[in-house]
Structures are given as C-alpha cells and as structure tokens.
Amino acid sequence: MTTHASPPGSPTADVPDSTTTPAAPDDLTATVFRTAQQGRPFGQLRRSQRVFAAAATTAVLSLYLLYVLLSSYAPGLMTGKVVGNLNVALFLGLAQFAATFLAAWLYTRHATRRRDPLAEQIKEGIEQAQIRAHSHGGATGTAA
C-alpha cells in the first residue's frame, strides 16, 4: 500500500496527527511565526507598506507618464524656453530625478516613523513567544 504525503504548506500537511510526538522546536518556531503573521500589528505593517507603495508608485509613474504624453502630444509646450536656452522638457526631465529622490526620502521617513516601530513590536513578540515556546517545550521534553 502506498501513502501519499501532503506537500509542505498544504492545509492537510499542517494538521497535526494525534499519534505524533510533541512538536519539535522547528514546529514551535513555525507556529510562533504563523501566529505573528495573523496578529494585528503584522496586518497594520503590511497595510502601511501597501498604501505607501501604491501612492508613491502612482505619483512617480504619473509624473513620468505626463512627461511622455507632453513630449508626444505637446511638442510646442516642451520646446518652450524657460531660462535662456533651457526649455520645459529639460526641467520636466530633471523633475523625474527630483521625484525619485523625494519618493526615496518619503519612504525612509515613513518607514522610520510608522513601519519600524510596528516591526520592532512584532520582533519582540516573536522573540518572547519563542522563549516561552522553547522553555515550555524543553520542560515537557525532559520528563521521562
């Protein structure tokens, strides 16, 4: 008779069998991480990242698209002189660099103020849960 094991990560592979031995340290660690991922701080961290990334990406790509569209459909505007021989196209091209650096600076500021404290909270929670899990697992594993 052939038995088929469930692939790792599948719902049936994660269901513990009542005939198995107590959880190994790796299983405890996996449980701790799964619990952390299901917690509120982790959800807030992911949401914060998604919202900021979507807004920053939309802003920078919109500026780039504006530059391309103006270059294609408004060449008279783009060749307009601003200062001396410097035209609108040059300033909008340089604005691309400025927008990129601004997005990077805003990302760093956002990460420092909002995401890093959440990440630190999650990290501390995981470390404490691992300590509790390993001390609890070690105490039950020594009984004969």
XYZ file of C-alpha atoms in Angstrom:
144
model
C 0.000 0.000 0.000
C 1.335 3.401 -0.986
C 0.746 6.501 1.094
C 0.935 9.975 -0.332
C 2.292 12.733 1.850
C 0.807 16.179 1.523
C 3.158 18.799 0.115
C 4.630 21.200 2.659
C 2.420 24.218 3.229
C -0.766 22.481 2.127
C -3.723 22.595 4.532
C -3.571 18.873 5.239
C 0.181 18.937 5.832
C -0.225 21.475 8.636
C -2.841 19.476 10.542
C -1.140 17.642 13.413
C -1.788 13.933 13.739
C -2.914 12.798 17.195
C -0.456 9.889 17.041
C 2.615 12.073 16.526
C 5.140 13.046 19.147
C 5.161 16.511 20.749
C 6.058 19.390 18.461
C 9.708 19.730 17.523
C 11.478 23.079 18.015
C 11.101 23.820 14.283
C 7.347 23.222 14.556
C 7.188 25.554 17.542
C 9.052 28.234 15.614
C 6.723 27.831 12.632
C 3.719 28.126 14.936
C 5.142 31.263 16.534
C 5.700 32.875 13.132
C 2.241 31.874 11.867
C 0.682 33.382 14.978
C 2.669 36.603 14.473
C 1.536 36.819 10.840
C -2.085 36.542 11.910
C -1.741 39.269 14.539
C -2.965 42.833 14.264
C 0.494 44.537 14.202
C 1.572 42.409 11.224
C -1.617 43.327 9.358
C -1.019 47.009 10.120
C 2.563 46.699 8.895
C 1.515 45.113 5.602
C -1.316 47.608 5.079
C 1.027 50.531 5.775
C 3.520 49.211 3.234
C 0.875 48.603 0.567
C -0.746 52.024 0.948
C 2.540 53.918 0.843
C 3.956 51.881 -2.031
C 0.793 52.314 -4.095
C 0.666 56.077 -3.505
C 4.365 56.667 -4.192
C 4.392 54.459 -7.281
C 1.283 56.132 -8.670
C 2.725 59.605 -8.115
C 6.125 58.894 -9.691
C 4.692 56.979 -12.650
C 2.070 59.682 -13.237
C 4.797 62.307 -13.495
C 6.714 60.110 -15.927
C 3.565 59.472 -17.997
C 2.865 63.211 -18.063
C 6.377 63.793 -19.400
C 5.941 61.179 -22.140
C 2.491 62.429 -23.134
C 3.595 66.060 -23.261
C 6.628 65.081 -25.328
C 4.411 63.238 -27.789
C 1.357 65.474 -27.981
C 2.574 68.942 -26.971
C 5.995 69.440 -28.536
C 5.404 73.182 -28.755
C 4.983 73.354 -24.981
C 8.010 71.167 -24.327
C 10.291 73.276 -26.549
C 9.184 76.482 -24.854
C 12.076 78.403 -23.369
C 12.111 78.917 -19.613
C 15.505 80.490 -18.948
C 17.996 81.188 -21.737
C 18.242 78.025 -23.848
C 16.728 75.817 -21.142
C 13.290 74.556 -22.096
C 10.300 72.980 -20.343
C 11.339 69.451 -21.380
C 14.652 69.783 -19.575
C 13.000 70.942 -16.364
C 10.374 68.186 -16.510
C 13.157 65.639 -17.153
C 15.050 66.895 -14.113
C 11.807 66.748 -12.151
C 11.881 62.980 -12.728
C 15.099 62.770 -10.720
C 13.704 65.061 -8.051
C 10.534 62.935 -7.797
C 12.604 59.767 -7.433
C 14.725 61.244 -4.646
C 11.645 62.719 -2.978
C 9.909 59.318 -3.054
C 13.001 57.664 -1.556
C 13.221 60.285 1.205
C 9.492 59.995 1.966
C 9.796 56.202 2.051
C 12.650 56.391 4.554
C 10.727 58.873 6.683
C 7.570 56.752 6.530
C 9.483 53.581 7.409
C 11.202 55.226 10.364
C 8.034 56.743 11.789
C 5.396 54.128 11.077
C 6.788 50.787 9.984
C 9.902 50.398 12.121
C 8.011 50.689 15.444
C 5.500 48.065 14.263
C 8.296 45.795 13.036
C 10.076 46.143 16.383
C 6.851 45.299 18.220
C 6.378 42.197 16.050
C 10.006 41.169 16.533
C 9.774 41.486 20.318
C 6.538 39.498 20.337
C 8.123 36.730 18.279
C 11.203 36.607 20.493
C 9.096 36.404 23.644
C 6.848 33.723 22.136
C 9.907 31.699 21.065
C 11.370 31.920 24.548
C 8.067 30.781 26.083
C 7.630 28.002 23.496
C 11.174 26.681 23.895
C 11.113 26.827 27.675
C 7.723 25.109 27.713
C 8.860 22.547 25.114
C 12.099 21.916 26.992
C 10.242 21.334 30.280
C 7.880 18.778 28.759
C 10.635 17.097 26.763
C 12.727 16.298 29.856
C 10.034 14.335 31.640
C 10.609 10.584 31.411
